[in-house]
């Protein structure tokens, strides 16, 4: 189970829905403490966090931007909302509401 939102209730639900000997990986970072029942951890259920994978931001982000600009990469289905840089406050409101999947800020518009 991969949890990407960082929302307390979603993290707790994701852990609860993880199989008895499964793994729940937290990618999103919660802004408040999360409460879980720890007994399953003693019987091979796994709860772990992600350190961002093997990403090297200085190399990987410009590469993704170039691939997207060249039409060689699509974010179809991944991005739920798009905003201009001038709409950054609206974008933050959507992210904080928990209604967003992934939000794209297009600084070129």
CSV table of C-alpha atoms in Angstrom, one decimal:
chain,number,residue,atom,x,y,z
A,1,UNK,CA,0.0,0.0,0.0
A,2,UNK,CA,1.4,3.4,-1.0
A,3,UNK,CA,0.0,6.5,0.8
A,4,UNK,CA,0.9,9.7,-0.9
A,5,UNK,CA,-1.4,12.4,0.7
A,6,UNK,CA,0.1,12.9,4.1
A,7,UNK,CA,-3.4,13.3,5.5
A,8,UNK,CA,-3.7,11.8,9.0
A,9,UNK,CA,-7.0,10.0,8.4
A,10,UNK,CA,-5.8,8.6,5.0
A,11,UNK,CA,-2.6,7.4,6.5
A,12,UNK,CA,-4.5,5.6,9.3
A,13,UNK,CA,-6.9,4.1,6.8
A,14,UNK,CA,-4.1,3.0,4.5
A,15,UNK,CA,-2.4,1.2,7.4
A,16,UNK,CA,-5.6,-0.3,8.5
A,17,UNK,CA,-6.3,-1.6,5.0
A,18,UNK,CA,-2.8,-3.1,4.6
A,19,UNK,CA,-2.8,-6.9,4.6
A,20,UNK,CA,-1.7,-8.6,7.8
A,21,UNK,CA,1.8,-9.4,6.4
A,22,UNK,CA,1.8,-6.5,3.9
A,23,UNK,CA,3.6,-3.2,3.8
A,24,UNK,CA,2.3,0.4,4.0
A,25,UNK,CA,4.8,2.9,2.7
A,26,UNK,CA,4.2,6.6,3.6
A,27,UNK,CA,5.3,9.0,0.9
A,28,UNK,CA,3.2,11.9,2.0
A,29,UNK,CA,4.4,13.6,5.2
A,30,UNK,CA,1.7,14.3,7.9
A,31,UNK,CA,1.4,17.7,9.6
A,32,UNK,CA,0.0,16.1,12.7
A,33,UNK,CA,0.6,13.0,14.8
A,34,UNK,CA,-0.8,9.7,13.4
A,35,UNK,CA,-2.4,7.0,15.6
A,36,UNK,CA,-2.0,3.4,14.7
A,37,UNK,CA,-2.5,0.0,16.4
A,38,UNK,CA,1.0,-1.4,16.6
A,39,UNK,CA,0.4,-5.1,17.5
A,40,UNK,CA,0.4,-6.1,13.8
A,41,UNK,CA,4.0,-4.7,13.5
A,42,UNK,CA,5.1,-7.6,15.8
A,43,UNK,CA,3.7,-10.1,13.3
A,44,UNK,CA,5.3,-8.9,10.1
A,45,UNK,CA,3.1,-6.0,9.1
A,46,UNK,CA,5.4,-3.2,7.9
A,47,UNK,CA,4.9,0.5,8.2
A,48,UNK,CA,7.7,2.6,6.7
A,49,UNK,CA,8.4,5.9,5.2
A,50,UNK,CA,9.9,7.0,1.9
A,51,UNK,CA,13.0,9.1,1.6
A,52,UNK,CA,12.1,10.3,-1.9
A,53,UNK,CA,13.5,7.3,-3.7
A,54,UNK,CA,16.7,7.7,-5.6
A,55,UNK,CA,15.8,11.1,-6.9
A,56,UNK,CA,18.5,13.7,-7.4
A,57,UNK,CA,16.5,16.9,-7.8
A,58,UNK,CA,19.1,19.0,-9.5
A,59,UNK,CA,19.3,16.4,-12.3
A,60,UNK,CA,15.9,14.7,-12.3
A,61,UNK,CA,13.6,17.7,-12.2
A,62,UNK,CA,15.2,19.5,-15.2
A,63,UNK,CA,15.1,16.1,-17.1
A,64,UNK,CA,11.4,15.6,-16.4
A,65,UNK,CA,10.7,19.2,-17.5
A,66,UNK,CA,12.6,18.7,-20.8
A,67,UNK,CA,10.8,15.3,-21.4
A,68,UNK,CA,7.4,17.0,-20.8
A,69,UNK,CA,8.2,19.9,-23.0
A,70,UNK,CA,9.3,17.6,-25.8
A,71,UNK,CA,6.1,15.7,-25.6
A,72,UNK,CA,7.9,12.5,-24.5
A,73,UNK,CA,6.3,12.4,-21.0
A,74,UNK,CA,2.7,12.7,-20.1
A,75,UNK,CA,1.2,13.5,-16.7
A,76,UNK,CA,-2.3,12.3,-17.9
A,77,UNK,CA,-4.2,11.0,-15.0
A,78,UNK,CA,-1.6,12.0,-12.4
A,79,UNK,CA,-2.4,15.7,-12.2
A,80,UNK,CA,-5.8,16.6,-10.9
A,81,UNK,CA,-5.4,20.4,-10.8
A,82,UNK,CA,-3.4,23.0,-12.8
A,83,UNK,CA,-2.7,26.6,-11.8
A,84,UNK,CA,-0.6,29.5,-13.0
A,85,UNK,CA,2.0,30.9,-10.6
A,86,UNK,CA,-0.4,33.8,-10.1
A,87,UNK,CA,-2.9,31.3,-8.7
A,88,UNK,CA,-0.5,29.9,-6.1
A,89,UNK,CA,-2.7,30.7,-3.2
A,90,UNK,CA,-5.7,29.0,-4.8
A,91,UNK,CA,-3.5,26.0,-5.5
A,92,UNK,CA,-2.4,25.8,-1.8
A,93,UNK,CA,-6.0,26.0,-0.7
A,94,UNK,CA,-6.8,23.0,-2.9
A,95,UNK,CA,-3.8,21.0,-1.6
A,96,UNK,CA,-4.7,21.8,2.0
A,97,UNK,CA,-8.3,20.8,1.4
A,98,UNK,CA,-7.3,17.2,0.6
A,99,UNK,CA,-9.2,17.3,-2.6
A,100,UNK,CA,-6.1,17.3,-4.9
A,101,UNK,CA,-4.2,14.4,-6.3
A,102,UNK,CA,-1.3,16.2,-7.7
A,103,UNK,CA,-1.2,19.9,-8.5
A,104,UNK,CA,0.8,21.4,-11.3
A,105,UNK,CA,2.0,25.0,-11.1
A,106,UNK,CA,2.7,26.3,-14.6
A,107,UNK,CA,5.1,29.3,-14.1
A,108,UNK,CA,5.2,29.9,-17.8
A,109,UNK,CA,1.6,31.2,-18.0
